[in-house]
Coordinates of C-alpha atoms and ligand atoms in Angstrom, one line a residue:
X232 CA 111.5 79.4 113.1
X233 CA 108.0 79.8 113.9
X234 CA 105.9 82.2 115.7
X235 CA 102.7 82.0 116.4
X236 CA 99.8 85.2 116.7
X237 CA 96.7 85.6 117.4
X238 CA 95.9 88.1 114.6
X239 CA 98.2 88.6 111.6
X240 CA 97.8 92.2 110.2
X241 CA 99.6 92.3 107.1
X242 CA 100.3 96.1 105.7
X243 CA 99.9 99.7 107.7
X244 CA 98.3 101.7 105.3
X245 CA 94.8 103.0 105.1
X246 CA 93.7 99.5 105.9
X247 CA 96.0 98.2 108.1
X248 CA 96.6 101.1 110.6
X249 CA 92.6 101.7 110.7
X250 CA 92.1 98.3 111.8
X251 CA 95.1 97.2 113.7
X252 CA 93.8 100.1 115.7
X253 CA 90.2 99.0 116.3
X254 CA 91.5 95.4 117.4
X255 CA 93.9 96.7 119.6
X256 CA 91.5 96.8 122.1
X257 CA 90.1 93.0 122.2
X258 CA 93.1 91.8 124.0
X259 CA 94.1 89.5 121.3
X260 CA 97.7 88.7 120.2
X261 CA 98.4 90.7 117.2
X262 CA 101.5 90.7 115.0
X263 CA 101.4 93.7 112.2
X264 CA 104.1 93.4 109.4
X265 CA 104.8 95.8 107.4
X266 CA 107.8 96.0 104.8
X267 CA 109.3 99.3 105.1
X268 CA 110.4 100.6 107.9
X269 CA 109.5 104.1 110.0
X270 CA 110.1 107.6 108.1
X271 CA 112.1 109.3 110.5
X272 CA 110.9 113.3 111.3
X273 CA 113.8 115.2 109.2
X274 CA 113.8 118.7 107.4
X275 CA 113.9 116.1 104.3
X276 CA 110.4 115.4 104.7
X277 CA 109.2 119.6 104.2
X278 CA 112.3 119.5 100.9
X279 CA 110.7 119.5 97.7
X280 CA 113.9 118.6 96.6
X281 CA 114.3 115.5 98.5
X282 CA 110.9 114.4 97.7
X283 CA 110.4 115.3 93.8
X284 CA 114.1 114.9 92.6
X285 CA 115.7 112.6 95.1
X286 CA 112.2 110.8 95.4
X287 CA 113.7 109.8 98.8
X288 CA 110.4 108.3 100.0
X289 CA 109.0 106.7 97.2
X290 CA 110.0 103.1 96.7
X291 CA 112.9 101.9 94.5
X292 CA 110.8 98.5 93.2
X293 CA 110.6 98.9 89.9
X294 CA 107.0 97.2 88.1
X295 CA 106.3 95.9 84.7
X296 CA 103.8 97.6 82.6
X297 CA 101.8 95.4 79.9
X298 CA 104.6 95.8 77.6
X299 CA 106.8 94.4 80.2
X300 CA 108.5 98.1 80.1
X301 CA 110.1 98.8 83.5
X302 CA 108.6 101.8 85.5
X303 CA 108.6 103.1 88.7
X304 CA 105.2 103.2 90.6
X305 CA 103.8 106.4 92.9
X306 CA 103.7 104.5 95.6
X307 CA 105.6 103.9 99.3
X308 CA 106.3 101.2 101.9
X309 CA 106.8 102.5 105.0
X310 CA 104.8 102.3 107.8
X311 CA 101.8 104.4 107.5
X312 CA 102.1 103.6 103.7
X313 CA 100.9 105.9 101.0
X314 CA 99.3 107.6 104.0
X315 CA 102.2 109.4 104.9
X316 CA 101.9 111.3 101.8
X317 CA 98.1 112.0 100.8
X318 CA 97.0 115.2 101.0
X319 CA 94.2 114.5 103.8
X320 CA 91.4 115.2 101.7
X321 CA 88.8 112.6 103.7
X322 CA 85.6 112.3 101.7
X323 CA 82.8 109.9 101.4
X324 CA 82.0 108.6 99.5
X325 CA 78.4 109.7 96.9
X326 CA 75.4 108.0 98.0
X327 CA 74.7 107.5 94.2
X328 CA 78.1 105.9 94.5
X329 CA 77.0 102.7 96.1
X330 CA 74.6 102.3 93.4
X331 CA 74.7 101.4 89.5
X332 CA 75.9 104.4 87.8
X333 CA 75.6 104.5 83.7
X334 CA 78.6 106.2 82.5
X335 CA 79.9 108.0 79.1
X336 CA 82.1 104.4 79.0
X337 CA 79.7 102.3 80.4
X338 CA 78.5 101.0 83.6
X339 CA 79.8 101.8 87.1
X340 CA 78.5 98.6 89.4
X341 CA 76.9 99.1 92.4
X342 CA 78.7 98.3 95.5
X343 CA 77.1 95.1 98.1
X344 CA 76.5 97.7 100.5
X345 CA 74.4 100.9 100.1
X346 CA 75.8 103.7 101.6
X347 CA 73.5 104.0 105.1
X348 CA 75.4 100.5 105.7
X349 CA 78.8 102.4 106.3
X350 CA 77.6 105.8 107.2
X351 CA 78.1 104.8 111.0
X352 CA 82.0 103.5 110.5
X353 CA 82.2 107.1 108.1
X354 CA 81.0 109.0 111.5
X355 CA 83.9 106.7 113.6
X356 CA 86.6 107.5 111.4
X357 CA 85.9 110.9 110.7
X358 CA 86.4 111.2 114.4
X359 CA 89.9 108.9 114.0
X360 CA 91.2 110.9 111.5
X361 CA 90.2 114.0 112.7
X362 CA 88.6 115.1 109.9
X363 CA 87.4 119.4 109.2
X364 CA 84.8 120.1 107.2
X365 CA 81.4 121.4 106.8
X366 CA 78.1 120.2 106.1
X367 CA 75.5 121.8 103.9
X368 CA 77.3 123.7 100.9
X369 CA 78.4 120.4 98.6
X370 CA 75.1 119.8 96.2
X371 CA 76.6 115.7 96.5
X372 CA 76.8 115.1 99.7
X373 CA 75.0 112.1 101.2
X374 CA 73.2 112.3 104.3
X375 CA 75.3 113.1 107.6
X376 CA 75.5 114.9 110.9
X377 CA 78.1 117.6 111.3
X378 CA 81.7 117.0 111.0
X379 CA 84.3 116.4 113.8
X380 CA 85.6 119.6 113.7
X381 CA 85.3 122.9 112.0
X382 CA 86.3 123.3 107.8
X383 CA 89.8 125.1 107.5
X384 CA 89.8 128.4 106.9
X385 CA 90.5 129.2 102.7
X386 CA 93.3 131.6 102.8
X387 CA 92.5 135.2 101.3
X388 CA 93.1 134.5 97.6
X389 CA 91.1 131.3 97.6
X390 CA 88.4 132.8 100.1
X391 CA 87.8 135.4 97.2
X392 CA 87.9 132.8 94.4
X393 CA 84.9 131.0 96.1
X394 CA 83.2 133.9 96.1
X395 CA 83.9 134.3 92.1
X396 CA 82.7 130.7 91.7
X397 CA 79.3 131.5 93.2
X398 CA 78.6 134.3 91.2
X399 CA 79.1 131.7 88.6
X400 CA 76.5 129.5 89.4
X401 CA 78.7 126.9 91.0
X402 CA 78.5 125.4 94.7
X403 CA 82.1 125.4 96.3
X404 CA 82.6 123.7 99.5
X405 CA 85.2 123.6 101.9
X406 CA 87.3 120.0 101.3
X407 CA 87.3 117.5 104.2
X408 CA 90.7 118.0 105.5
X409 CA 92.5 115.4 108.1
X410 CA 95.2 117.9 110.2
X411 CA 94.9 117.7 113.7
X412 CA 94.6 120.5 115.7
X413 CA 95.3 123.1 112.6
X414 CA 96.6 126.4 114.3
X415 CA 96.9 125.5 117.6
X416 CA 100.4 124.9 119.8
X417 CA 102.0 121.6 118.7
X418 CA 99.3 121.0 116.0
X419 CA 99.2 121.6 111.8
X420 CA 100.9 124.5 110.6
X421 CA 99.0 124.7 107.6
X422 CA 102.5 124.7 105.9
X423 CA 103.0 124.6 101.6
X424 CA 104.4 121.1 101.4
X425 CA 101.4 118.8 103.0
X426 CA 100.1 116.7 99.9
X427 CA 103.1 114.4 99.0
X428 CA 104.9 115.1 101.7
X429 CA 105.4 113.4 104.8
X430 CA 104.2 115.9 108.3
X431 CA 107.8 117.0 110.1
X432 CA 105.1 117.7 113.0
X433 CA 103.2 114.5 113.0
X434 CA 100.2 116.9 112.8
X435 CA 98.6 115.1 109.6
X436 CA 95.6 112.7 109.9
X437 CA 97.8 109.7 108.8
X438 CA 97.8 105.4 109.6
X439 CA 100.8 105.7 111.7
X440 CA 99.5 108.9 113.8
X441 CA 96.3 107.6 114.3
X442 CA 96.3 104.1 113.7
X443 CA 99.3 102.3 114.6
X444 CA 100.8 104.1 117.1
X445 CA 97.6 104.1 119.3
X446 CA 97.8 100.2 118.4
X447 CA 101.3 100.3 120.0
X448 CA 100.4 101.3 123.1
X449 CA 98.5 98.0 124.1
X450 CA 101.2 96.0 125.6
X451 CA 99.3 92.8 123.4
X452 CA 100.5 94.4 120.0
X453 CA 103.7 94.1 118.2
X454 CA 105.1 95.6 115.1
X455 CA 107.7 94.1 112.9
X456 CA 109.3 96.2 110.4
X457 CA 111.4 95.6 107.4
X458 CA 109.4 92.4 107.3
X459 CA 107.7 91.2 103.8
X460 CA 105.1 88.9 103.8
X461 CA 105.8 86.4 100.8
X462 CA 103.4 84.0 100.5
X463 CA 100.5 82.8 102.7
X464 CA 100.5 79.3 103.4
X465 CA 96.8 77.6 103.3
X466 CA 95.8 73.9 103.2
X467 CA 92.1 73.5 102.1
X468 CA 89.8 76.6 103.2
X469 CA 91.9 77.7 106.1
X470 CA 95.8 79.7 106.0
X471 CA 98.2 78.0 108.5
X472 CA 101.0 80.7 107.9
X473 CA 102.5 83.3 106.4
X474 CA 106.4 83.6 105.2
X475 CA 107.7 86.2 106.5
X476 CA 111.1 87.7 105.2
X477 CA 113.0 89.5 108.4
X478 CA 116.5 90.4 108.7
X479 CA 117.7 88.2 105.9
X480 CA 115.6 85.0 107.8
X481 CA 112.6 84.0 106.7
X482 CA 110.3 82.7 109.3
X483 CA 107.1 81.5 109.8
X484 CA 103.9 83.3 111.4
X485 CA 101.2 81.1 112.5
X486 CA 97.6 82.3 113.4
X487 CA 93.8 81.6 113.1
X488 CA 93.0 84.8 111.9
X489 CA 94.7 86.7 108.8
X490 CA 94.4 90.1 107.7
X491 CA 96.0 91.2 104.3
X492 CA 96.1 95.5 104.1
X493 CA 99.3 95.7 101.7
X494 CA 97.3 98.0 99.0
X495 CA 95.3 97.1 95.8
X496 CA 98.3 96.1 93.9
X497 CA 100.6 94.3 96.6
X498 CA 97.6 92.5 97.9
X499 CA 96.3 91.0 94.8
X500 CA 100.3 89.7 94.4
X501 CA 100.5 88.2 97.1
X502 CA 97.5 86.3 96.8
X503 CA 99.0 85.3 93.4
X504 CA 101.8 84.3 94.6
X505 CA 100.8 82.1 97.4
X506 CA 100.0 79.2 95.5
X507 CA 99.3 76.2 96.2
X508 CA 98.3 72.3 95.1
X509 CA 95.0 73.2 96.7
X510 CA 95.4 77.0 95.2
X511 CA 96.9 76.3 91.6
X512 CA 95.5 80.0 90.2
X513 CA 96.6 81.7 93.3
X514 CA 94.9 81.9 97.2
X515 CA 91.2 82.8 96.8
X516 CA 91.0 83.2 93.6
X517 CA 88.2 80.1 92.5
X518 CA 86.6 83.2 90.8
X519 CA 89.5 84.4 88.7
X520 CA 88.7 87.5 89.5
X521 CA 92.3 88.1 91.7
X522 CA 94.3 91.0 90.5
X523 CA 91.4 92.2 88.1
X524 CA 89.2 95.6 87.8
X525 CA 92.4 97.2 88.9
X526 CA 91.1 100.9 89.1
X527 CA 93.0 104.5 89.6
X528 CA 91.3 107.1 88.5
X529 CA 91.8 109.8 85.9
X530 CA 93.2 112.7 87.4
X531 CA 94.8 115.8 85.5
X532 CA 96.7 118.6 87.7
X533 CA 96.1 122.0 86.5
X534 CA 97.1 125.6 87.1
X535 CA 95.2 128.9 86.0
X536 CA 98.3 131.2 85.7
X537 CA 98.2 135.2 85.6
X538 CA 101.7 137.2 85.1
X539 CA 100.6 140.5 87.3
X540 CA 98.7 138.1 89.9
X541 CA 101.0 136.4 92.8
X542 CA 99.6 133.8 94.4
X543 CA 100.2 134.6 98.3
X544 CA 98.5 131.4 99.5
X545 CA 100.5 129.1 101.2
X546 CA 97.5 126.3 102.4
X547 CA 95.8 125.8 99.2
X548 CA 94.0 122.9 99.5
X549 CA 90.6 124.1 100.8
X550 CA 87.8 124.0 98.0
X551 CA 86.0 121.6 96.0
X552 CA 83.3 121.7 93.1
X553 CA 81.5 119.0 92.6
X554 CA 78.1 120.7 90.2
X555 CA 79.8 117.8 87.6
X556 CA 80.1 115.0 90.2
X557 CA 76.7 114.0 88.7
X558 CA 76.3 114.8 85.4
X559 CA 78.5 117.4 83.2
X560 CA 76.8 120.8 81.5
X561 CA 76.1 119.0 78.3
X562 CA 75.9 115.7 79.0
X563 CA 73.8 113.1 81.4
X564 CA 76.6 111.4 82.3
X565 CA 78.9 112.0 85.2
X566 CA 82.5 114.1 85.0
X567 CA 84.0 113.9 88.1
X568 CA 85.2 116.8 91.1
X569 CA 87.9 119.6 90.9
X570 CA 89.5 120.5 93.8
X571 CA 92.0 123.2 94.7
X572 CA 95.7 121.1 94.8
X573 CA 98.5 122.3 97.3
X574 CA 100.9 124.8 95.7
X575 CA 103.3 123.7 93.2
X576 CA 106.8 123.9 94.3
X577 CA 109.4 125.3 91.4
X578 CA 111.3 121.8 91.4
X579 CA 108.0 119.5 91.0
X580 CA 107.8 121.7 87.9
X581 CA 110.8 121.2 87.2
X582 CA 111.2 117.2 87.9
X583 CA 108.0 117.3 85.0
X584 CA 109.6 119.3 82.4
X585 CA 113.2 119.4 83.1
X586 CA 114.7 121.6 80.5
X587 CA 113.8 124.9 82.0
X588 CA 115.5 126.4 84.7
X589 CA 114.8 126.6 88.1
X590 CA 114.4 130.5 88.6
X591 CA 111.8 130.5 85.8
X592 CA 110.0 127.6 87.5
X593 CA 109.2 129.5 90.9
X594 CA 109.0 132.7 89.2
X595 CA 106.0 130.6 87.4
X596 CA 104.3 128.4 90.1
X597 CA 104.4 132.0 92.2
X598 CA 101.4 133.2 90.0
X599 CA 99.8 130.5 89.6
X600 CA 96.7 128.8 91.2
X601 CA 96.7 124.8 91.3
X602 CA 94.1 122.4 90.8
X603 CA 93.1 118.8 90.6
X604 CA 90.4 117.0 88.0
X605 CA 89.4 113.5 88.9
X606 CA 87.4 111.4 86.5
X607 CA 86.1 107.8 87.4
X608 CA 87.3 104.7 85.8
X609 CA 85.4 101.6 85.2
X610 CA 86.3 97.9 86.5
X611 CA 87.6 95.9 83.5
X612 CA 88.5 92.3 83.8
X613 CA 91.5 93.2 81.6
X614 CA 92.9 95.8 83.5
X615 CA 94.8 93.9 86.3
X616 CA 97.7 92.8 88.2
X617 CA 99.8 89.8 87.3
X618 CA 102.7 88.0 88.5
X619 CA 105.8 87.5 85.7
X620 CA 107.2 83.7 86.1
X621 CA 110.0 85.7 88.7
X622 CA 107.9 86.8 90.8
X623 CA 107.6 90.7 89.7
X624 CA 104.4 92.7 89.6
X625 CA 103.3 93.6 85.9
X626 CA 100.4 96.4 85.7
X627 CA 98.0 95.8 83.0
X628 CA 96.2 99.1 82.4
X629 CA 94.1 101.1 79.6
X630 CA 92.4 103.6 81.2
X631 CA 88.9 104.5 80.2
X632 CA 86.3 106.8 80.6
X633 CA 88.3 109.3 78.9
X634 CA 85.9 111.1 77.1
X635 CA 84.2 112.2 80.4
X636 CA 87.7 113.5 81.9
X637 CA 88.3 115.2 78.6
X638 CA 85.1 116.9 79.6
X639 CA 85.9 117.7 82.6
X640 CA 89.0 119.1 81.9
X641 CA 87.6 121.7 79.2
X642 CA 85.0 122.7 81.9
X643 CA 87.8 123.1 84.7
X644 CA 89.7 125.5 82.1
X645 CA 86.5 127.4 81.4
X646 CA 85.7 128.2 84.6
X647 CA 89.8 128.9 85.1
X648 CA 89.7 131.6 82.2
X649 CA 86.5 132.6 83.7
X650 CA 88.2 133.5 86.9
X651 CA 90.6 135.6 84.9
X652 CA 93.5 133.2 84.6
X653 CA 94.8 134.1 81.4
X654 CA 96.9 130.7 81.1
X655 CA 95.7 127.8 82.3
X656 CA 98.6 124.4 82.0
X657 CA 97.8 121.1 82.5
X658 CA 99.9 117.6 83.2
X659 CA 99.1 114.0 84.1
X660 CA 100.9 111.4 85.0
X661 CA 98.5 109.4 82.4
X662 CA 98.4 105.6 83.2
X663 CA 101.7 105.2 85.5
X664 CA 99.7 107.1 88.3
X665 CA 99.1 104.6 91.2
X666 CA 97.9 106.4 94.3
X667 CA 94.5 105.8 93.8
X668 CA 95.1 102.1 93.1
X669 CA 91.9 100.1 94.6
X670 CA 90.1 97.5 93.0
X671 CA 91.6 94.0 92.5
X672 CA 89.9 92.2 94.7
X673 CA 86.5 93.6 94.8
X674 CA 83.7 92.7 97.3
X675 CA 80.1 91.4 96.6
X676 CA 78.1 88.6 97.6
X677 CA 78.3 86.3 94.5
X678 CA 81.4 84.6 94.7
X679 CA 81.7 84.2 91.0
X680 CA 81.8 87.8 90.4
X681 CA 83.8 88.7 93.6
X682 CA 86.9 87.6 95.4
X683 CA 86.0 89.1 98.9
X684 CA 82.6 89.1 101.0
X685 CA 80.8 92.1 101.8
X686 CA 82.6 92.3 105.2
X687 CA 85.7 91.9 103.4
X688 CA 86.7 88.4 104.2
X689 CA 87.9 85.9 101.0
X690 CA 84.5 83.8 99.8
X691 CA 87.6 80.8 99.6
X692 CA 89.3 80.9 102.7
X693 CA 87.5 81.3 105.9
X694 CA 90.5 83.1 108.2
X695 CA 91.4 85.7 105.5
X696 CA 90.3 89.0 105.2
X697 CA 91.7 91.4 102.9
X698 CA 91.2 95.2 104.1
X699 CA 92.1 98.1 102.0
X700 CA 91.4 99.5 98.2
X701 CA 91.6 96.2 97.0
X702 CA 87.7 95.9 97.6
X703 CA 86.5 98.6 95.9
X704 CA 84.4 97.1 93.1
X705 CA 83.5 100.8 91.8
X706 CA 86.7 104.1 91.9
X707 CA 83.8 106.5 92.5
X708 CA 85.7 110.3 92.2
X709 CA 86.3 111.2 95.3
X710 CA 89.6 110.2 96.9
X711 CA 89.3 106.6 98.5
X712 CA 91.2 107.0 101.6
X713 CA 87.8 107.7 104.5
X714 CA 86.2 104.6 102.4
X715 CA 88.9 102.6 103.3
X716 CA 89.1 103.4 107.1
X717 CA 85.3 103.4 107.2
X718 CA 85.0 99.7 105.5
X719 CA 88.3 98.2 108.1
X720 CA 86.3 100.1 111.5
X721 CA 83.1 97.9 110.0
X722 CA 85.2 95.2 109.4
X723 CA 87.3 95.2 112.9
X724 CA 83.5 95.3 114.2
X725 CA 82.6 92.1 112.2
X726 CA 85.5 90.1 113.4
X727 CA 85.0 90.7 116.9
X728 CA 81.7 90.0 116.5
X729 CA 82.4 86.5 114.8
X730 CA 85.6 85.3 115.3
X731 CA 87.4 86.4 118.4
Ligands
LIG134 C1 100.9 111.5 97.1 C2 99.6 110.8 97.5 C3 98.5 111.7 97.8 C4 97.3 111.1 98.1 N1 96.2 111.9 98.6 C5 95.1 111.3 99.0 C6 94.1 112.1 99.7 O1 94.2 113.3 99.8 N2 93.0 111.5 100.1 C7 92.8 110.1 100.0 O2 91.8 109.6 100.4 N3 93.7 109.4 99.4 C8 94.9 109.9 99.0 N4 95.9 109.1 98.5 C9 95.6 107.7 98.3 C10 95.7 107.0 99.7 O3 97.0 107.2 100.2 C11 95.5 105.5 99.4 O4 94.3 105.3 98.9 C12 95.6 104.7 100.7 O5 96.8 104.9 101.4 C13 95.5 103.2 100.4 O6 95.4 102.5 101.6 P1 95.8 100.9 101.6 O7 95.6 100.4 103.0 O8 95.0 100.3 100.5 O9 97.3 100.9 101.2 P2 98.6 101.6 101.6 O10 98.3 102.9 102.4 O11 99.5 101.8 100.4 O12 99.3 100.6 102.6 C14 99.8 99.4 102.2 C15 100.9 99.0 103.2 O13 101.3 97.6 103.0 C16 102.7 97.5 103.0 N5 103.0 96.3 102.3 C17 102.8 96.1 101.0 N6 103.2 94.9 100.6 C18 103.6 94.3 101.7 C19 104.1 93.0 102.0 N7 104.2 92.0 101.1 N8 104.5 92.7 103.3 C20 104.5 93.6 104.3 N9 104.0 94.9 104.0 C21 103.5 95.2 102.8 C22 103.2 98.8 102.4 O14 104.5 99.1 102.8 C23 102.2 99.8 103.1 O15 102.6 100.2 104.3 C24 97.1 109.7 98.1 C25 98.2 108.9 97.8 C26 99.4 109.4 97.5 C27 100.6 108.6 97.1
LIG135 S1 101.8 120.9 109.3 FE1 99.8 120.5 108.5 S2 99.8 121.2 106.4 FE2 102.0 120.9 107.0 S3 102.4 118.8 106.4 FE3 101.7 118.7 108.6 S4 99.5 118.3 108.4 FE4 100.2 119.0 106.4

């Protein structure tokens, strides 16, 4: 059966629900798929439990590493994707990030776009996504008018702590946060089980809250869940179609215009996957470049502990440092941020290091104070996605750059002791971690060294645009989501421009 759009919008995420969103408005016929189907608002979504033991929202696919050992990803298809889950922290990214950074491990490109380019699109979907913060304190910040709304209050323990870092010499500042209407009737709650969670209130800044169901509402959109996009059929420079598996049928979706948003490492598959006589190495992929630079960011959680100190906070996630963003203490290379984490449940503990028991976890996570260090890694051709002769998604990953995270990890537990914690743990999910995925089909202008355009669309096929991390051509340490929703507002922009 066949069916035929004006728009295709393949994916809700980040990318997906940003744009779907912005072209809601044109009038234009648009079909969004999205594989999963809606989380429903349930007391499961606030139950540590059900999220770090059951893992009742993460996805059952299991991936291949380069070993060809099986492993489940940190990832989710639902719609809203991976959205559902972040922790709302909505930065831009550095200016310094745009350009060519020298690393510890080498060379950081610079992006085909400096960062006054999407400074506008950052101002538009700061506003979408509601996003709190403050201007003025963060020694990195680029150029920019004041934020949307005012930064979330740190709670008393933290509030104290930023006052501890400054006599340190450091420059705390509050963390972009995207929660609608934070202490207000009907809005955030500022509740203990935000990052990883899914919002029982609807009251986080997420693709699905602000993205697709605002979409929704124009009569000229339609959603189709528990639909997966297979393949994309093209003949020459143009895709006719897109296989679409619904309901046990698959069908057919014609359009002129298609927009791929499935995530860094879905999106590079299914351009893999869809080839083609005319495609042999996979749909715009002349460059080889498709599935490669795979990026996701070093990142080690962390927790200063102290036995006679509880920890009454319940919204933690409030404060950044970013004096090492730059360069580190002893060294001219860059480290990465820290940031305060939400609060560790007992049973996230637990689902880490399972031998303890429970009582001793909570007991534990009660005194302690939880943090997050993010390093940058670098684009290497080797580090990619590929597609097994069955069809299944094999991650090839080494992480580098580790020297500088090792860095910044001894400097996070010195400034930790310094603070008076008189333990201070440590955990990372090493290279399995894929919420920061971006990276596999990076933009540029030289289609040699790049698989999409600086607008996002592929330099091989003119009706295909790809539009979420897959573009990023650097990881830059700050999270990637605003980026994302900036680059698909510039992008939704461009196409109405040029093609509708
Ligand atoms: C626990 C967690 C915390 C995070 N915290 C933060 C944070 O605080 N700040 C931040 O900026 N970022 C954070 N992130 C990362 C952020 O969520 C991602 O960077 C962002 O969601 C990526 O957007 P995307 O559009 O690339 O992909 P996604 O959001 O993953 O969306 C991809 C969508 O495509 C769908 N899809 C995939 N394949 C197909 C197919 N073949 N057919 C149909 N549909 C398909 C998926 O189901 C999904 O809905 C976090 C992520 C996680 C998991
Ligand atoms: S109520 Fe606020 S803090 Fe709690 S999950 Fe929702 S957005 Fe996050």
């Amino acid at each position: 059966m066949t069916h035929r759009y004006d728009i295709v919008i393949i994916g809700t995420g980040a990318g997906g629900g940003t744009i779907a969103r912005e072209l809601s408005t044109t009038g234009a016929r648009i079909l969004i798929v999205e594989r999963g189907d809606y989380v429903p608002q349930e007391d499961e979504n606030w139950s540590p439990s059900a999220v770090w033991k059951d893992l009742r929202y993460r996805t059952t696919e299991r991936w291949l590493d380069e070993q060809g050992r099986e492993f489940q990803p940190y990832t989710h298809y639902n719609v809203g994707g991976n959205t559902k889950y972040w922790g709302s922290v909505l930065y831009r990214l550095r200016r310094e990030d745009f350009q060519e950074m020298r690393h510890e491990d080498g060379v950081s490109p610079a992006w085909p776009i400096d960062y006054e380019t999407l400074a506008p699109y950052y101002d538009r979907a700061e506003r979408m996504y509601h996003v709190h913060g403050q201007a003025g304190d963060d020694p990195t910040e680029p150029p920019r008018g004041p934020y949307p709304h005012p930064p979330v209050e740190h709670s008393r323990e933290i509030g104290e702590i930023v006052l501890r870092l400054r006599e340190q010499g450091l420059h705390p500042s509050p963390l972009p946060l995207g929660v609608i209407r934070p202490g207000e009737d009907g809005g955030c709650i500022l509740c203990a089980t935000c990052n990883s969670f899914p919002c029982k209130l609807h009251a986080k800044s997420e693709a699905e809250v602000c993205g697709i169901e605002p979409a929704l509402r124009v009569p000229s959109v339609t959603l189709w869940t528990r639909a997966l996009a297979r393949r994309l059929i093209a003949s020459g420079s143009r895709v006719e179609a897109v296989e679409i598996e619904r309901g046990g049928d698959v069908v057919r979706v014609e359009a002129p215009l298609v927009i791929v948003c499935c995530g860094a490492v879905n999106s590079a598959a299914l351009l893999l996957r869809s080839t083609s006589a005319d495609h042999p190495q996979g749909l715009a992929n002349s460059s080889g470049l498709a599935g490669r630079r795979y990026m996701a960011h070093l990142a080690t959680m962390m927790q200063g502990f102290h036995p006679f100190r509880r920890n009454t906070t319940v919204f933690q996630k409030t404060v950044a440092i970013n004096d090492f963003y730059l360069r580190g203490p002893d060294t001219p290379f860059p480290l990465g941020q820290i940031q305060s984490q939400g609060r560790t449940h007992g049973i996230m503990a637990k689902a880490v290091v399972p031998w303890a028991p429970l009582w001793a976890y909570e007991a534990w996570v009660a005194r302690g104070v939880d943090w997050l260090a993010m390093t940058e890694d670098l684009p290497r051709d080797d580090n990619r996605v590929v597609i097994d002769s069955d069809g299944r998604i094999r991650l090839h990953y080494t992480p580098n750059n580790l020297g500088a995270h090792r860095r910044l990890v001894k400097e996070t537990t010195r400034i930790l002791k310094r603070l008076g914690f008189l333990v201070v743990m440590t955990h990372s999910h090493k290279n399995k971690n894929t919420t920061h995925q971006c990276g596999t089909l990076v933009f540029g202008s030289d289609p040699r060294r790049s698989v999409l355009d600086p607008y996002c669309r592929t330099h091989d096929v003119e009706n295909l645009f790809v539009v979420d991390a897959s573009f990023f051509p650097s990881s830059a340490a700050v999270n990637p989501g605003l980026t994302i929703a900036a680059q698909a507002i510039r992008v939704a922009d461009h196409i109405k421009e040029t093609q509708l």
